Structures are given as structure tokens and as C-alpha cells.
Short mmCIF file of C-alpha atoms in Angstrom, two decimals:
data_model
loop_
_atom_site.label_atom_id
_atom_site.label_comp_id
_atom_site.label_asym_id
_atom_site.label_seq_id
_atom_site.Cartn_x
_atom_site.Cartn_y
_atom_site.Cartn_z
CA MET A 299 91.97 115.32 139.31
CA THR A 300 88.69 117.28 138.96
CA GLY A 301 85.64 116.22 136.92
CA SER A 302 86.42 118.98 134.45
CA GLU A 303 89.92 117.67 133.98
CA ARG A 304 88.63 114.16 133.46
CA ARG A 305 86.29 115.32 130.81
CA ARG A 306 88.97 117.23 128.93
CA ILE A 307 91.42 114.26 129.16
CA ALA A 308 88.68 111.98 127.83
CA VAL A 309 88.20 114.32 124.80
CA VAL A 310 91.95 114.33 124.06
CA MET A 311 92.01 110.44 124.30
CA LEU A 312 89.06 110.07 122.01
CA CYS A 313 90.47 112.41 119.42
CA HIS A 314 93.81 110.72 119.56
CA PHE A 315 92.22 107.29 119.02
CA ILE A 316 90.25 108.64 116.04
CA ALA A 317 93.39 109.96 114.45
CA ALA A 318 95.43 106.86 115.35
CA LEU A 319 92.86 104.59 113.70
CA ALA A 320 93.57 106.24 110.37
CA ALA A 321 97.34 106.61 110.83
CA LEU A 322 97.96 103.09 112.00
CA GLY A 323 95.33 101.21 110.00
CA MET A 324 96.57 101.77 106.44
CA PRO A 325 100.36 100.84 106.44
CA PRO A 326 99.61 97.14 106.37
CA PHE A 327 97.84 97.72 103.05
CA PHE A 328 100.67 99.60 101.34
CA ALA A 329 101.57 96.61 99.11
CA LEU A 330 97.91 96.35 98.05
CA ILE A 331 97.81 100.05 97.13
CA LEU A 332 101.00 99.60 95.04
CA LEU A 333 99.44 96.65 93.18
CA GLN A 334 95.82 97.78 92.79
CA SER A 335 95.97 101.54 92.58
CA PHE A 336 99.41 102.09 90.85
CA ASP A 337 99.66 98.73 89.05
CA SER A 338 103.20 98.53 90.37
CA THR A 339 105.12 95.41 91.48
CA GLN A 340 108.02 97.31 93.09
CA THR A 341 107.41 95.88 96.51
CA GLN A 342 110.69 97.36 97.77
CA LEU A 343 108.78 100.69 97.89
CA VAL A 344 106.62 99.37 100.78
CA GLY A 345 109.55 99.70 103.18
CA TRP A 346 110.13 103.26 102.13
CA PHE A 347 106.40 104.01 102.52
CA TYR A 348 106.70 102.77 106.09
CA ILE A 349 109.78 104.77 106.87
CA LEU A 350 108.98 108.12 105.28
CA PRO A 351 106.21 109.43 107.63
CA THR A 352 108.16 108.29 110.67
CA LEU A 353 111.32 109.92 109.41
CA CYS A 354 109.45 113.21 108.75
CA THR A 355 107.84 113.09 112.09
CA ALA A 356 111.27 112.63 113.68
CA LEU A 357 112.56 115.63 111.87
CA ALA A 358 109.55 117.92 112.62
CA ALA A 359 108.63 116.86 116.16
CA PRO A 360 111.13 119.09 118.09
CA TRP A 361 110.09 122.10 116.08
CA TRP A 362 106.39 121.43 116.73
CA GLY A 363 107.17 121.02 120.37
CA ARG A 364 108.62 124.52 120.55
CA PHE A 365 105.60 125.68 118.60
CA ALA A 366 103.35 124.19 121.37
CA ASP A 367 105.34 125.94 124.05
CA ARG A 368 105.10 129.32 122.30
CA TYR A 369 101.61 129.31 120.80
CA GLY A 370 99.78 126.82 123.07
CA THR A 371 99.23 123.07 123.21
CA ARG A 372 95.62 123.27 122.05
CA ARG A 373 96.61 125.15 118.88
CA SER A 374 99.35 122.63 118.25
CA LEU A 375 96.95 119.65 118.73
CA LEU A 376 94.49 121.17 116.33
CA ARG A 377 97.40 121.75 113.82
CA ALA A 378 98.39 118.03 114.10
CA GLN A 379 94.83 116.80 113.37
CA LEU A 380 94.50 119.17 110.38
CA GLY A 381 97.93 118.09 109.10
CA LEU A 382 96.90 114.43 109.22
CA ALA A 383 93.74 115.23 107.36
CA LEU A 384 95.66 117.09 104.61
CA GLY A 385 98.16 114.20 104.29
CA PHE A 386 95.37 111.63 103.93
CA LEU A 387 93.47 113.73 101.33
CA LEU A 388 96.62 114.20 99.25
CA ALA A 389 97.27 110.37 99.44
CA SER A 390 93.80 109.67 98.15
CA LEU A 391 94.44 111.93 95.12
CA ALA A 392 97.96 110.64 94.34
CA PRO A 393 98.30 109.40 90.71
CA SER A 394 101.68 107.70 91.21
CA PRO A 395 103.82 106.09 93.90
CA LEU A 396 106.07 109.23 94.00
CA LEU A 397 103.17 111.51 94.79
CA PHE A 398 101.86 109.01 97.27
CA ALA A 399 105.16 109.13 99.02
CA LEU A 400 105.03 112.96 99.08
CA ALA A 401 101.58 112.76 100.67
CA LEU A 402 103.09 110.41 103.35
CA MET A 403 105.78 112.94 103.95
CA VAL A 404 103.12 115.62 104.51
CA GLN A 405 101.40 113.32 106.97
CA GLY A 406 104.65 112.97 108.91
CA LEU A 407 105.71 116.60 108.79
CA LEU A 408 102.36 118.14 109.76
CA GLY A 409 101.01 115.32 111.96
CA GLY A 410 102.41 114.16 115.28
CA THR A 411 99.14 113.79 117.24
CA PHE A 412 100.70 111.58 119.95
CA ALA A 413 103.26 114.27 121.01
CA ALA A 414 100.78 117.09 120.63
CA SER A 415 98.18 115.18 122.71
CA SER A 416 100.85 114.40 125.42
CA ALA A 417 101.88 118.02 125.66
CA HIS A 418 98.27 119.14 125.96
CA LEU A 419 97.62 116.63 128.69
CA ALA A 420 100.62 118.04 130.54
CA SER A 421 98.91 121.46 130.47
CA LEU A 422 95.86 119.98 132.10
CA VAL A 423 97.27 117.61 134.85
CA GLN A 424 100.55 116.84 136.57
CA GLY A 425 102.18 114.17 138.70
CA ALA A 426 100.49 110.80 139.01
CA GLY A 427 97.51 112.12 137.04
CA LEU A 428 99.70 112.92 134.07
CA ALA A 429 101.48 109.51 134.25
CA GLN A 430 98.04 107.82 134.34
CA SER A 431 96.89 109.85 131.36
CA LEU A 432 100.02 108.87 129.37
CA ASN A 433 99.22 105.27 130.12
CA TRP A 434 95.74 105.82 128.70
CA MET A 435 97.21 107.49 125.66
CA GLN A 436 99.49 104.49 124.99
CA GLY A 437 96.38 102.24 125.45
CA SER A 438 94.58 104.36 122.83
CA ALA A 439 97.41 103.72 120.38
CA ARG A 440 97.49 100.02 121.18
CA ALA A 441 93.81 99.75 120.73
CA ALA A 442 94.02 101.42 117.34
CA LEU A 443 96.87 99.08 116.38
CA VAL A 444 94.65 96.11 117.11
CA VAL A 445 91.34 97.40 115.70
CA ALA A 446 92.32 99.39 112.67
CA PRO A 447 93.94 96.69 110.41
CA VAL A 448 90.90 94.42 110.97
CA LEU A 449 88.35 97.22 110.34
CA PHE A 450 90.09 98.58 107.30
CA GLY A 451 90.70 95.07 105.93
CA TRP A 452 86.95 94.64 105.94
CA LEU A 453 86.36 98.12 104.35
CA ILE A 454 88.84 97.45 101.56
CA GLY A 455 86.39 94.71 100.41
CA PHE A 456 84.03 97.56 99.43
CA VAL A 457 86.26 100.51 98.75
CA ALA A 458 89.57 100.76 96.84
CA PRO A 459 92.41 101.22 99.32
CA LEU A 460 93.58 104.56 97.83
CA GLU A 461 90.02 105.89 97.79
CA LEU A 462 89.65 104.83 101.40
CA TYR A 463 92.32 107.47 102.27
CA GLY A 464 89.85 110.20 101.23
CA TYR A 465 87.25 108.89 103.63
CA LEU A 466 89.81 108.57 106.37
CA ALA A 467 90.69 112.22 105.97
CA LEU A 468 87.31 112.89 107.66
CA LEU A 469 88.49 111.25 110.92
CA PRO A 470 91.07 113.81 111.97
CA LEU A 471 88.73 116.52 110.70
CA LEU A 472 86.12 115.15 113.06
CA ALA A 473 88.69 114.97 115.89
CA ALA A 474 89.63 118.68 115.18
CA LEU A 475 85.94 119.73 115.28
CA LEU A 476 85.46 117.84 118.61
CA LEU A 477 88.50 119.57 120.03
CA LEU A 478 87.22 122.96 119.02
CA LEU A 479 83.81 122.33 120.53
CA ALA A 480 84.82 120.50 123.71
CA LEU A 481 88.12 122.26 124.60
CA PRO A 482 87.46 125.99 124.61
CA ALA A 483 90.62 128.13 124.10
CA GLY A 484 90.49 129.52 127.64
CA ALA A 485 90.07 126.08 129.25
CA ALA A 486 92.97 124.51 127.31
CA ALA A 487 95.33 127.30 128.36
CA SER A 488 95.14 126.42 132.06
CA PRO A 489 98.57 126.65 133.63
CA VAL A 490 100.74 123.71 134.58
CA ARG A 491 100.48 123.15 138.29
CA LEU A 492 103.97 122.44 139.43
CA GLY A 493 102.83 122.47 143.00
CA ASP A 494 100.84 119.37 142.35
CA LYS A 495 104.10 117.29 142.11
CA THR A 496 104.73 115.17 145.15
CA ALA A 497 108.15 114.81 146.70
CA ALA A 498 108.29 111.32 145.20
CA ALA A 499 107.70 112.68 141.78
CA VAL A 500 110.47 115.29 142.20
CA GLN A 501 112.78 112.44 143.25
CA GLU A 502 112.01 110.61 140.04
CA GLN A 503 113.23 113.42 137.80
CA VAL A 504 116.05 112.27 135.52
CA SER A 505 118.16 114.21 133.05
CA GLY A 506 116.87 114.79 129.58
CA ALA A 507 119.75 112.83 128.10
CA LEU A 508 118.89 109.75 130.13
CA LEU A 509 115.19 110.06 129.35
CA PHE A 510 115.76 110.31 125.62
CA MET A 511 118.18 107.44 125.66
CA LEU A 512 115.73 105.22 127.45
CA GLN A 513 112.90 106.29 125.09
CA PHE A 514 115.12 105.57 122.01
CA GLY A 515 116.38 102.21 123.29
CA PHE A 516 112.93 100.90 124.33
CA SER A 517 111.25 102.07 121.08
CA PHE A 518 114.04 100.47 119.06
CA ALA A 519 113.73 97.16 120.88
CA CYS A 520 109.93 97.13 120.42
CA VAL A 521 109.97 98.09 116.76
CA ILE A 522 112.82 95.82 115.55
CA GLY A 523 110.80 92.79 116.41
CA PHE A 524 107.75 93.90 114.45
CA PRO A 525 108.49 93.76 110.66
CA TYR A 526 109.53 90.14 110.25
CA PHE A 527 107.69 88.52 113.22
CA ILE A 528 104.75 87.06 111.23
CA ALA A 529 107.07 85.83 108.46
CA ASP A 530 109.39 84.24 111.03
CA MET A 531 106.41 82.49 112.71
CA GLN A 532 105.11 81.24 109.36
CA LEU A 533 108.34 79.39 108.84
CA ARG A 534 108.43 77.97 112.41
CA PHE A 535 104.68 77.08 112.72
CA ALA A 536 103.47 76.46 109.22
CA ALA A 537 100.12 75.12 110.49
CA LEU A 538 99.07 78.58 111.68
CA ASP A 539 96.81 80.63 109.27
CA ALA A 540 96.95 84.41 108.81
CA VAL A 541 94.29 85.15 111.49
CA GLU A 542 96.15 83.04 114.12
CA LEU A 543 99.41 84.69 113.30
CA ALA A 544 97.74 88.16 113.63
CA TRP A 545 96.46 87.23 117.08
CA LEU A 546 99.88 86.01 118.04
CA PHE A 547 101.34 89.33 116.94
CA SER A 548 98.65 91.30 118.79
CA LEU A 549 98.99 89.47 122.18
CA PRO A 550 101.36 91.85 123.92
CA HIS A 551 99.23 94.80 122.87
CA LEU A 552 96.08 93.09 124.20
CA VAL A 553 97.95 92.46 127.49
CA TYR A 554 98.72 96.17 127.75
CA LEU A 555 95.08 97.06 127.30
CA LEU A 556 94.10 94.66 130.03
CA LEU A 557 96.81 95.38 132.57
CA ALA A 558 97.95 98.94 132.20
CA PRO A 559 95.39 100.49 134.60
CA GLY A 560 95.97 97.92 137.38
CA LEU A 561 99.75 97.66 136.85
CA GLY A 562 100.04 101.51 136.93
CA ARG A 563 98.51 101.58 140.41
CA GLY A 564 100.38 98.43 141.64
CA LEU A 565 103.84 99.71 140.66
CA ARG A 566 103.55 103.11 142.44
CA ARG A 567 105.35 101.61 145.42
CA TRP A 568 108.40 100.94 143.24
CA SER A 569 110.96 103.45 142.17
CA ALA A 570 110.31 104.26 138.47
CA VAL A 571 113.98 103.63 137.56
CA ARG A 572 114.21 100.39 139.51
CA CYS A 573 110.88 99.23 137.97
CA LEU A 574 112.25 100.07 134.49
CA GLN A 575 115.50 98.24 135.13
CA VAL A 576 113.66 95.04 136.13
CA ALA A 577 111.07 95.38 133.26
CA PHE A 578 113.88 95.85 130.68
CA ALA A 579 115.48 92.57 131.93
CA VAL A 580 112.22 90.60 131.86
CA LEU A 581 111.41 91.97 128.35
CA ALA A 582 114.92 91.00 127.22
CA LEU A 583 114.30 87.46 128.57
CA SER A 584 111.05 87.24 126.67
CA TYR A 585 112.68 88.26 123.40
CA TRP A 586 115.46 85.82 123.91
CA GLY A 587 112.92 83.07 124.57
CA GLN A 588 110.95 83.91 121.42
CA TYR A 589 114.24 83.78 119.41
CA LEU A 590 114.74 80.19 120.61
CA ALA A 591 111.10 78.96 120.88
CA ASP A 592 110.11 75.91 118.94
CA SER A 593 106.86 75.20 120.86
CA LEU A 594 103.71 77.20 120.22
CA VAL A 595 102.59 76.95 123.82
CA VAL A 596 105.96 78.30 125.00
CA LEU A 597 105.81 81.10 122.41
CA ILE A 598 102.32 82.12 123.54
CA ALA A 599 103.54 82.20 127.14
CA LEU A 600 106.50 84.36 126.08
CA ARG A 601 104.28 86.71 124.15
CA LEU A 602 102.15 87.17 127.30
CA LEU A 603 105.27 87.72 129.32
CA MET A 604 106.41 90.29 126.78
CA GLY A 605 103.13 92.11 127.14
CA LEU A 606 103.46 92.23 130.91
CA ALA A 607 107.01 93.59 130.79
CA MET A 608 106.19 95.96 127.99
CA THR A 609 103.41 97.35 130.02
CA ALA A 610 105.64 97.85 133.08
CA CYS A 611 108.19 99.57 130.85
CA PHE A 612 105.55 102.04 129.62
CA VAL A 613 104.18 102.66 133.14
CA ALA A 614 107.62 103.48 134.48
CA LEU A 615 108.70 105.59 131.51
CA HIS A 616 105.47 107.63 131.81
CA ARG A 617 106.19 108.27 135.43
CA LEU A 618 109.63 109.66 134.47
CA MET A 619 108.16 111.76 131.77
CA SER A 620 105.55 113.17 134.10
CA ALA A 621 108.23 113.98 136.75
CA SER A 622 110.27 115.76 134.07
CA SER A 623 107.46 117.76 132.45
CA GLY A 624 107.16 121.34 133.33
CA GLN A 625 106.40 124.81 131.70
CA ARG A 626 107.88 123.59 128.41
CA ALA A 627 106.09 120.29 128.10
CA GLY A 628 105.63 120.70 124.40
CA GLY A 629 109.45 120.73 123.76
CA LEU A 630 109.94 117.78 126.10
CA PHE A 631 107.21 115.59 124.40
CA GLY A 632 108.34 116.75 120.92
CA ARG A 633 111.87 115.62 121.55
CA LEU A 634 110.71 112.32 123.10
CA ASP A 635 108.43 111.63 120.10
CA ALA A 636 111.44 112.41 117.82
CA ALA A 637 113.59 109.95 119.78
CA ALA A 638 110.89 107.28 119.33
CA LYS A 639 110.51 108.02 115.62
CA TRP A 640 114.30 107.96 115.03
CA ALA A 641 114.34 104.68 116.92
CA GLY A 642 111.67 103.33 114.68
CA VAL A 643 113.58 104.27 111.49
CA ALA A 644 116.83 102.74 112.82
CA ALA A 645 115.02 99.65 113.99
CA GLY A 646 113.36 99.09 110.60
CA LEU A 647 116.68 99.47 108.73
CA CYS A 648 118.45 97.16 111.24
CA ALA A 649 115.69 94.55 111.04
CA GLY A 650 115.93 94.41 107.28
CA ALA A 651 119.81 94.13 107.39
CA LEU A 652 119.78 91.50 110.14
CA SER A 653 117.10 89.41 108.66
CA GLY A 654 119.04 89.26 105.39
CA LEU A 655 122.26 88.37 107.02
CA LEU A 656 121.30 86.15 110.03
CA GLY A 657 117.76 85.04 109.42
CA LEU A 658 114.23 86.23 110.15
CA SER A 659 114.44 85.57 113.90
CA SER A 660 117.65 87.55 114.49
CA PRO A 661 115.80 90.90 115.22
CA LEU A 662 114.35 89.29 118.27
CA LEU A 663 117.85 88.52 119.52
CA ALA A 664 118.95 92.01 118.76
CA ALA A 665 116.05 93.38 120.76
CA ALA A 666 117.03 91.23 123.71
CA LEU A 667 120.68 92.55 123.66
CA VAL A 668 119.56 96.15 123.45
CA LEU A 669 117.19 95.74 126.44
CA LEU A 670 119.74 93.79 128.52
CA THR A 671 122.30 96.66 127.85
CA LEU A 672 119.70 99.25 129.02
CA SER A 673 118.97 97.28 132.13
CA LEU A 674 122.57 97.02 133.01
CA LEU A 675 123.27 100.68 132.31
CA LEU A 676 120.53 101.67 134.79
CA GLN A 677 122.50 99.88 137.50
CA GLY A 678 125.13 101.55 139.59
CA GLY A 679 127.22 104.59 138.73
CA PHE A 680 125.66 105.33 135.36
CA ARG A 681 122.21 105.79 136.84
CA LYS A 682 123.51 107.89 139.73
CA HIS A 683 125.48 110.18 137.43
CA HIS A 684 122.42 110.96 135.36
CA PHE A 685 119.98 111.04 138.33
CA ILE A 686 121.53 113.93 140.36
CA HIS A 687 120.25 117.44 139.83
CA ALA A 688 118.35 116.30 136.81
CA GLU A 689 115.97 119.22 137.15
CA ARG A 690 118.82 121.64 136.09
CA ASN A 691 119.37 120.00 132.76
#
């Protein structure tokens, strides 16, 4: 990887982090927006506000992927940043919950910065460099997930939450301006260097069907444990305050930020598929343990184990994505992003249904079962069937 490539990659990472701060920081305050800005007590709308942008991104991502392949990944990345800015601006002007929901739909339909950034990275670097860049991208999202709610929670003490959306529209605009200045059109259009792929990377190519299934299953298992985790822990450990619960929730993401670079290098000696199989099994074990845990010390240890296994899953998945990317990286990452978003929608709906029927901790058990199933499916004949001649699919 050359110095010029590193600078371009750093710009893409920074711009994604700027956009992710705004996109990931406001959803925790949807209930506050309903109450303060719309004087509404219809708290059931919060769930729909969470789902709408994700659902719209899932619908639009494959189309935007084809757009990137046809018109260029740089242009698609600029489009995603401007789409986010438009969605945030419309949200700040919304006079009712209905129009706020429409603004969230615009954000989902026209956004998609993660897939657009990933596709642009694939136009700059290949092989191990791309896998490492995707690890950094995921780290950018995790950092935003940790920092944004705390930062915006402080800002809401000075600015109304709906008004804050108007200021946040400046963040993706700033990112778009930075992309225009730091990534000239000619530089961003550099061709994908297929020759940079090593023999090991070629051997790690898997079929699109398997890759999308792994992405969907892993995303589903991660997301289904999110919505009711804090409420579940409040019931189990009543002595914990809101800040302590938030730290408990954030632990796996902090582990990713700390371990992803070193683990990415350390796991290169392992087959990506074998690494993923073991990581799925360990992650399933951590979820099962959290489902049963009645000791805070044990729970903290399991959250740390979850972070380690989750990091290994991302590292291995990114290697498979890197090995499968090629001249149509936009389409690949668009479909992968759609798979993750559909998984998020399904996980949110399932978490709500399961928590109502079987209790707040039941989504953790569901995540363990999904991950265990994925680990078993990667073993034996299923893996071999989808592994052979994957490059033809």
C-alpha cells in the first residue's frame, strides 16, 4: 500500500466517521423528539423510527451499488453524503411525526455511506490491504456508536433535539466537501488491481450466496441482542445506574476498537472460513452465557469475550469480502449492505416478539442459536459445496 493510497483511505475513513456520528447518534433520542418536539406520547412510533431508515437502505443499497459500478465509486460516495445531509435537514424541519418519518426514509434511501465507502476503498486497494481497510471502517462505525450518544446527549442540554438535526446536516456536507478537495476525480477512478491478490486470497473466495448468508446471519445475531439488553440488565442488576449500563452495553465495541488491528494481523495464518467457524461458536457461547448470567463479574467477562469473538468474526468476514471483490465492487458491497440491513429489520422485529413472549433475555438465546447454526453449517459438506469455483458465481 503506497503513501498516496494511505492518505486517500484516511480521508474516506474520516468522512465515514463524520457521517456515522450523525446517523448513529440521534436514534437513542427518538423518544425525546416525540415528547419534546411533537408533544406526542405514542412511544410505539420509536420502533418504527428505528426500522424505517434501515428498511429503506436495504431496499436502495443494491441499486446504489450498481450506480457505483456504472458511474464511479467516488460519485456514489458523494451522493451518499449529500443524501444524508438532505435527510437530516428535512428531519429538522418536520412539523409532525409523519413528516419526520418521511425524512428518515429519505435518509435511508439516499444515504448508505458505509457501502459507498467500502466500494470506494475497493477501487483503491485490494487483498490484505482492503481487508485491513474494512476493519478500520468497522472501527469507525464502532467509535461513532460509542462517542455519538454521549456527545449528542450533552448537546441536547443546550439545543432542542429536532433543531440539532439541522446542525448535524452540516457534518455530511463537510464530509462531501472534504471528499471533493482530497479525492480528485482522476485519483478516485484508479482501477482495481486484481493482480495484487495473493494465491491465499484467491483460495478464500466464496460464493455470493454463502457470503450474503454469513453477513445476514452475523448481523441478525448482533442486532437482536441490542434493543432490550439495557432493560434486561436493569431487571437483573437493579443497583447499576444508567451510565454503568451504557458502559456494559459498549464493552464489546470498545474491545473491537482495541483489538481489531492486532487481531487482524494475528489471524492471517488461519483460513478465514475456519476462523469464522470458531468465532461464531465462541460468540454463541458468550450469548448463551449472558442469557444465564446472574453475576455481574461473570457478565462483564462474557461481554469481553463477546467483543473478542465479534472482532474475529468481522476480521474473517472482511477477508472473505476482500477476496470476493473485483471490478463490480459497488454491486457486491451494495448487496452485502442490503443483507445487513434486512437482518437488522428482521432482528428488531424478532427481538420485540420474543421479548414479549419469552422475556427480555430471550433475544440473547436466539442470537446464540443462530450463531451456533452458522458455525455448524460452515463445517463439512455445506462449506465445500459453496467453496468450489466461487469466482464463477
